[in-house]
């Protein structure tokens, strides 16, 4: 995710020399060096201490170590943004040893890698309007950003968009498999499925009608689409989606307790 954000900023014209990156992995640093990042290292360098925004883009189980490595190098005016699932604002402040630190939780998703992500953001009370604007500007280079009023809604975002791409990938896998079962070769079934998914998403985002209305528009009475949707309904597709997303939401809450 850090690479996606840095790559998006560079593509948008941001000067990479103003960026700093800390990573214990030398191979990861080599990739960032190719982008022209100004300061790189396995430990925070001198310029890191003047950074206005510090992004902690690590998995939850590595956050304690990451926080310990940077907490003595944050400048007085820095805001910290975490993309780690399950770690609350309070827990992050505690790990960084500063109860008054401006902290933002961000739940992005993997389409950010191609500039089409969806990110939910929640900021602590200490985050200023200017810091919010700056963070929104950073995350907008990798997709859509939405500020949340309640921290608990981060877990809902996890269930909707954070894990959401995997739901669509699973549905596309099933469509491709059935296309092959009915006689198409894998490449043809894949190409048709992926373009259909892309087209449906673009139509839904660019059309004024709701997704429900768009579904009705393509469903002719007595037609082929109606038969497929009737089968889905009979097998309770909506109930399966609800059950799966609820399970994701519950797990997000459990992780908050485990890492909190």
CSV table of C-alpha atoms in Angstrom, one decimal, residues 13-256:
chain,number,residue,atom,x,y,z
A,13,UNK,CA,3.5,15.3,-10.1
A,14,UNK,CA,4.5,15.3,-6.4
A,15,UNK,CA,8.3,15.8,-6.0
A,16,UNK,CA,9.6,12.4,-4.8
A,17,UNK,CA,12.6,14.1,-3.3
A,18,UNK,CA,10.3,15.4,-0.6
A,19,UNK,CA,9.4,11.9,0.4
A,20,UNK,CA,11.1,9.7,3.0
A,21,UNK,CA,10.6,5.9,3.4
A,22,UNK,CA,11.7,3.5,6.1
A,23,UNK,CA,11.6,-0.2,5.5
A,24,UNK,CA,13.7,-3.1,7.0
A,25,UNK,CA,13.5,-4.8,3.6
A,26,UNK,CA,16.4,-3.8,1.3
A,27,UNK,CA,14.5,-5.0,-1.8
A,28,UNK,CA,11.6,-2.8,-1.0
A,29,UNK,CA,13.9,0.2,-0.6
A,30,UNK,CA,15.5,-0.5,-4.0
A,31,UNK,CA,12.1,-0.3,-5.6
A,32,UNK,CA,11.4,3.1,-3.9
A,33,UNK,CA,14.9,4.3,-4.9
A,34,UNK,CA,13.9,3.8,-8.5
A,35,UNK,CA,11.0,6.2,-8.0
A,36,UNK,CA,13.4,8.8,-6.7
A,37,UNK,CA,12.3,8.9,-3.1
A,38,UNK,CA,14.5,11.5,-1.4
A,39,UNK,CA,15.5,9.7,1.8
A,40,UNK,CA,15.5,5.9,2.3
A,41,UNK,CA,16.7,3.7,5.1
A,42,UNK,CA,16.1,0.9,7.4
A,43,UNK,CA,15.8,3.4,10.2
A,44,UNK,CA,14.4,7.0,10.2
A,45,UNK,CA,16.9,9.5,8.8
A,46,UNK,CA,17.3,13.2,9.5
A,47,UNK,CA,14.8,14.4,7.0
A,48,UNK,CA,12.2,12.0,8.4
A,49,UNK,CA,12.1,14.2,11.6
A,50,UNK,CA,10.6,17.1,9.6
A,51,UNK,CA,7.8,15.1,7.9
A,52,UNK,CA,4.3,16.6,8.2
A,53,UNK,CA,2.6,13.2,7.6
A,54,UNK,CA,3.9,9.8,8.6
A,55,UNK,CA,2.1,6.8,7.1
A,56,UNK,CA,2.4,3.5,9.0
A,57,UNK,CA,1.7,1.0,6.2
A,58,UNK,CA,2.4,-2.3,8.0
A,59,UNK,CA,0.4,-5.4,8.9
A,60,UNK,CA,-1.2,-5.2,12.4
A,61,UNK,CA,1.2,-7.7,13.9
A,62,UNK,CA,4.2,-5.5,13.0
A,63,UNK,CA,2.7,-2.2,14.2
A,64,UNK,CA,4.3,-2.4,17.7
A,65,UNK,CA,7.8,-2.7,16.2
A,66,UNK,CA,7.1,0.0,13.6
A,67,UNK,CA,5.7,2.4,16.2
A,68,UNK,CA,8.7,1.8,18.5
A,69,UNK,CA,11.1,2.5,15.6
A,70,UNK,CA,9.6,5.9,14.7
A,71,UNK,CA,8.0,7.4,17.9
A,72,UNK,CA,11.2,9.2,18.9
A,73,UNK,CA,11.6,10.7,15.5
A,74,UNK,CA,8.3,12.4,14.9
A,75,UNK,CA,8.3,16.2,14.6
A,76,UNK,CA,6.0,18.2,16.9
A,77,UNK,CA,3.5,19.0,14.1
A,78,UNK,CA,3.4,15.6,12.5
A,79,UNK,CA,0.2,13.7,11.9
A,80,UNK,CA,0.3,9.9,11.8
A,81,UNK,CA,-1.9,7.8,9.5
A,82,UNK,CA,-2.2,4.0,10.0
A,83,UNK,CA,-3.5,1.6,7.3
A,84,UNK,CA,-3.3,-1.4,9.7
A,85,UNK,CA,-6.6,-3.1,10.3
A,86,UNK,CA,-7.8,-3.6,13.9
A,87,UNK,CA,-5.6,-1.1,15.6
A,88,UNK,CA,-7.6,1.7,17.2
A,89,UNK,CA,-6.7,5.3,17.5
A,90,UNK,CA,-6.2,4.9,21.3
A,91,UNK,CA,-4.0,1.8,20.9
A,92,UNK,CA,-1.8,3.6,18.3
A,93,UNK,CA,-1.4,6.7,20.5
A,94,UNK,CA,-0.3,4.4,23.3
A,95,UNK,CA,2.2,2.6,21.1
A,96,UNK,CA,3.6,5.9,19.9
A,97,UNK,CA,3.7,7.2,23.5
A,98,UNK,CA,1.7,10.4,22.8
A,99,UNK,CA,-1.9,10.8,23.9
A,100,UNK,CA,-2.3,14.1,22.1
A,101,UNK,CA,-1.0,13.0,18.7
A,102,UNK,CA,-3.1,13.7,15.6
A,103,UNK,CA,-3.9,10.2,14.4
A,104,UNK,CA,-5.8,9.0,11.3
A,105,UNK,CA,-7.0,5.5,10.6
A,106,UNK,CA,-7.3,4.6,7.0
A,107,UNK,CA,-8.9,1.5,5.5
A,108,UNK,CA,-7.9,1.4,1.8
A,109,UNK,CA,-8.2,-1.6,-0.6
A,110,UNK,CA,-6.1,-3.2,-3.2
A,111,UNK,CA,-7.5,-1.4,-6.3
A,112,UNK,CA,-5.4,1.5,-4.9
A,113,UNK,CA,-2.6,-0.2,-6.7
A,114,UNK,CA,-4.1,0.9,-10.1
A,115,UNK,CA,-5.5,4.2,-8.8
A,116,UNK,CA,-9.0,2.9,-8.3
A,117,UNK,CA,-9.1,2.4,-4.6
A,118,UNK,CA,-11.7,3.2,-2.0
A,119,UNK,CA,-10.5,4.5,1.4
A,120,UNK,CA,-12.4,5.1,4.6
A,121,UNK,CA,-10.7,7.7,6.9
A,122,UNK,CA,-11.3,8.5,10.6
A,123,UNK,CA,-9.4,11.2,12.4
A,124,UNK,CA,-8.8,11.8,16.1
A,125,UNK,CA,-10.0,15.1,17.6
A,126,UNK,CA,-6.4,16.4,17.3
A,127,UNK,CA,-6.4,16.2,13.5
A,128,UNK,CA,-6.7,19.8,12.1
A,129,UNK,CA,-8.7,20.8,9.1
A,130,UNK,CA,-5.4,21.5,7.2
A,131,UNK,CA,-4.1,18.0,8.1
A,132,UNK,CA,-7.4,16.5,6.9
A,133,UNK,CA,-7.1,18.3,3.6
A,134,UNK,CA,-3.5,17.2,3.2
A,135,UNK,CA,-4.3,13.5,4.0
A,136,UNK,CA,-7.3,13.6,1.7
A,137,UNK,CA,-5.0,15.0,-1.1
A,138,UNK,CA,-2.5,12.2,-0.5
A,139,UNK,CA,-5.1,9.4,-0.6
A,140,UNK,CA,-7.0,10.8,-3.5
A,141,UNK,CA,-4.1,9.9,-5.8
A,142,UNK,CA,-5.0,6.2,-5.4
A,143,UNK,CA,-8.8,6.5,-5.5
A,144,UNK,CA,-11.9,7.7,-3.7
A,145,UNK,CA,-11.7,8.9,-0.1
A,146,UNK,CA,-14.6,9.1,2.5
A,147,UNK,CA,-14.3,10.6,6.0
A,148,UNK,CA,-16.1,8.7,8.7
A,149,UNK,CA,-17.8,10.3,11.7
A,150,UNK,CA,-17.3,7.3,14.0
A,151,UNK,CA,-14.2,5.1,14.5
A,152,UNK,CA,-16.4,2.0,14.7
A,153,UNK,CA,-17.4,2.5,11.1
A,154,UNK,CA,-13.9,1.6,10.1
A,155,UNK,CA,-14.9,-2.0,10.7
A,156,UNK,CA,-17.9,-1.6,8.5
A,157,UNK,CA,-15.7,-0.1,5.7
A,158,UNK,CA,-13.4,-3.2,6.1
A,159,UNK,CA,-16.5,-5.4,5.4
A,160,UNK,CA,-17.7,-3.3,2.5
A,161,UNK,CA,-14.7,-2.0,0.6
A,162,UNK,CA,-11.6,-3.2,2.4
A,163,UNK,CA,-12.3,-6.9,1.8
A,164,UNK,CA,-14.8,-6.1,-1.0
A,165,UNK,CA,-12.5,-6.7,-4.0
A,166,UNK,CA,-12.1,-10.4,-2.9
A,167,UNK,CA,-15.9,-10.8,-3.0
A,168,UNK,CA,-16.0,-9.6,-6.6
A,169,UNK,CA,-12.9,-11.7,-7.6
A,170,UNK,CA,-14.6,-14.8,-6.2
A,171,UNK,CA,-17.8,-14.0,-8.2
A,172,UNK,CA,-15.7,-13.5,-11.3
A,173,UNK,CA,-13.9,-16.8,-10.7
A,174,UNK,CA,-17.2,-18.5,-10.6
A,175,UNK,CA,-18.4,-16.8,-13.8
A,176,UNK,CA,-15.2,-17.8,-15.6
A,177,UNK,CA,-15.5,-21.4,-14.5
A,178,UNK,CA,-19.1,-21.7,-15.7
A,179,UNK,CA,-18.2,-20.0,-19.0
A,180,UNK,CA,-15.6,-22.7,-19.5
A,181,UNK,CA,-18.0,-25.4,-18.4
A,182,UNK,CA,-20.5,-24.3,-21.0
A,183,UNK,CA,-17.8,-24.4,-23.8
A,184,UNK,CA,-15.7,-21.2,-23.8
A,185,UNK,CA,-11.9,-21.4,-23.6
A,186,UNK,CA,-10.4,-19.9,-20.4
A,187,UNK,CA,-9.1,-16.7,-22.2
A,188,UNK,CA,-12.4,-15.9,-23.8
A,189,UNK,CA,-14.4,-16.6,-20.6
A,190,UNK,CA,-11.9,-14.4,-18.6
A,191,UNK,CA,-11.9,-11.5,-21.0
A,192,UNK,CA,-15.7,-11.4,-21.3
A,193,UNK,CA,-16.1,-11.7,-17.5
A,194,UNK,CA,-13.6,-9.0,-16.6
A,195,UNK,CA,-14.8,-6.6,-19.2
A,196,UNK,CA,-18.4,-7.1,-18.0
A,197,UNK,CA,-17.4,-6.4,-14.4
A,198,UNK,CA,-15.5,-3.3,-15.4
A,199,UNK,CA,-18.4,-2.1,-17.6
A,200,UNK,CA,-21.0,-2.7,-14.9
A,201,UNK,CA,-18.9,-0.8,-12.4
A,202,UNK,CA,-18.4,2.2,-14.7
A,203,UNK,CA,-22.0,2.3,-15.7
A,204,UNK,CA,-23.1,2.2,-12.0
A,205,UNK,CA,-20.6,5.1,-11.1
A,206,UNK,CA,-21.4,7.2,-14.1
A,207,UNK,CA,-25.2,6.8,-14.3
A,208,UNK,CA,-27.7,8.6,-12.2
A,209,UNK,CA,-29.9,5.5,-11.6
A,210,UNK,CA,-29.4,3.3,-8.6
A,211,UNK,CA,-27.8,-0.1,-9.0
A,212,UNK,CA,-31.2,-1.6,-8.3
A,213,UNK,CA,-32.7,0.4,-11.2
A,214,UNK,CA,-29.8,-0.6,-13.5
A,215,UNK,CA,-30.4,-4.2,-12.6
A,216,UNK,CA,-34.1,-3.9,-13.4
A,217,UNK,CA,-33.3,-2.1,-16.7
A,218,UNK,CA,-31.3,-5.1,-18.0
A,219,UNK,CA,-33.9,-7.7,-16.7
A,220,UNK,CA,-36.5,-8.2,-19.4
A,221,UNK,CA,-39.7,-10.1,-18.2
A,222,UNK,CA,-39.4,-13.7,-19.3
A,223,UNK,CA,-35.9,-13.2,-20.5
A,224,UNK,CA,-32.5,-14.9,-19.9
A,225,UNK,CA,-31.3,-12.5,-17.2
A,226,UNK,CA,-34.5,-12.9,-15.2
A,227,UNK,CA,-33.9,-16.6,-15.1
A,228,UNK,CA,-30.4,-16.2,-13.7
A,229,UNK,CA,-31.5,-13.7,-11.1
A,230,UNK,CA,-34.4,-15.9,-10.1
A,231,UNK,CA,-32.0,-18.7,-9.5
A,232,UNK,CA,-29.7,-16.5,-7.4
A,233,UNK,CA,-32.7,-15.3,-5.4
A,234,UNK,CA,-33.9,-18.9,-4.8
A,235,UNK,CA,-30.5,-19.7,-3.4
A,236,UNK,CA,-30.6,-16.6,-1.2
A,237,UNK,CA,-27.7,-14.7,-2.8
A,238,UNK,CA,-28.5,-11.6,-0.7
A,239,UNK,CA,-28.5,-13.7,2.5
A,240,UNK,CA,-25.1,-15.2,1.6
A,241,UNK,CA,-23.6,-11.8,1.0
A,242,UNK,CA,-25.0,-10.5,4.2
A,243,UNK,CA,-23.7,-13.4,6.2
A,244,UNK,CA,-20.2,-13.2,4.7
A,245,UNK,CA,-19.9,-9.4,5.2
A,246,UNK,CA,-21.2,-9.8,8.8
A,247,UNK,CA,-18.5,-12.4,9.4
A,248,UNK,CA,-15.9,-10.0,8.0
A,249,UNK,CA,-17.2,-7.2,10.3
A,250,UNK,CA,-17.1,-9.4,13.4
A,251,UNK,CA,-13.5,-10.5,12.6
A,252,UNK,CA,-12.5,-6.8,12.2
A,253,UNK,CA,-13.9,-6.1,15.7
A,254,UNK,CA,-12.1,-9.2,17.1
A,255,UNK,CA,-8.8,-7.9,15.7
A,256,UNK,CA,-9.4,-4.6,17.3
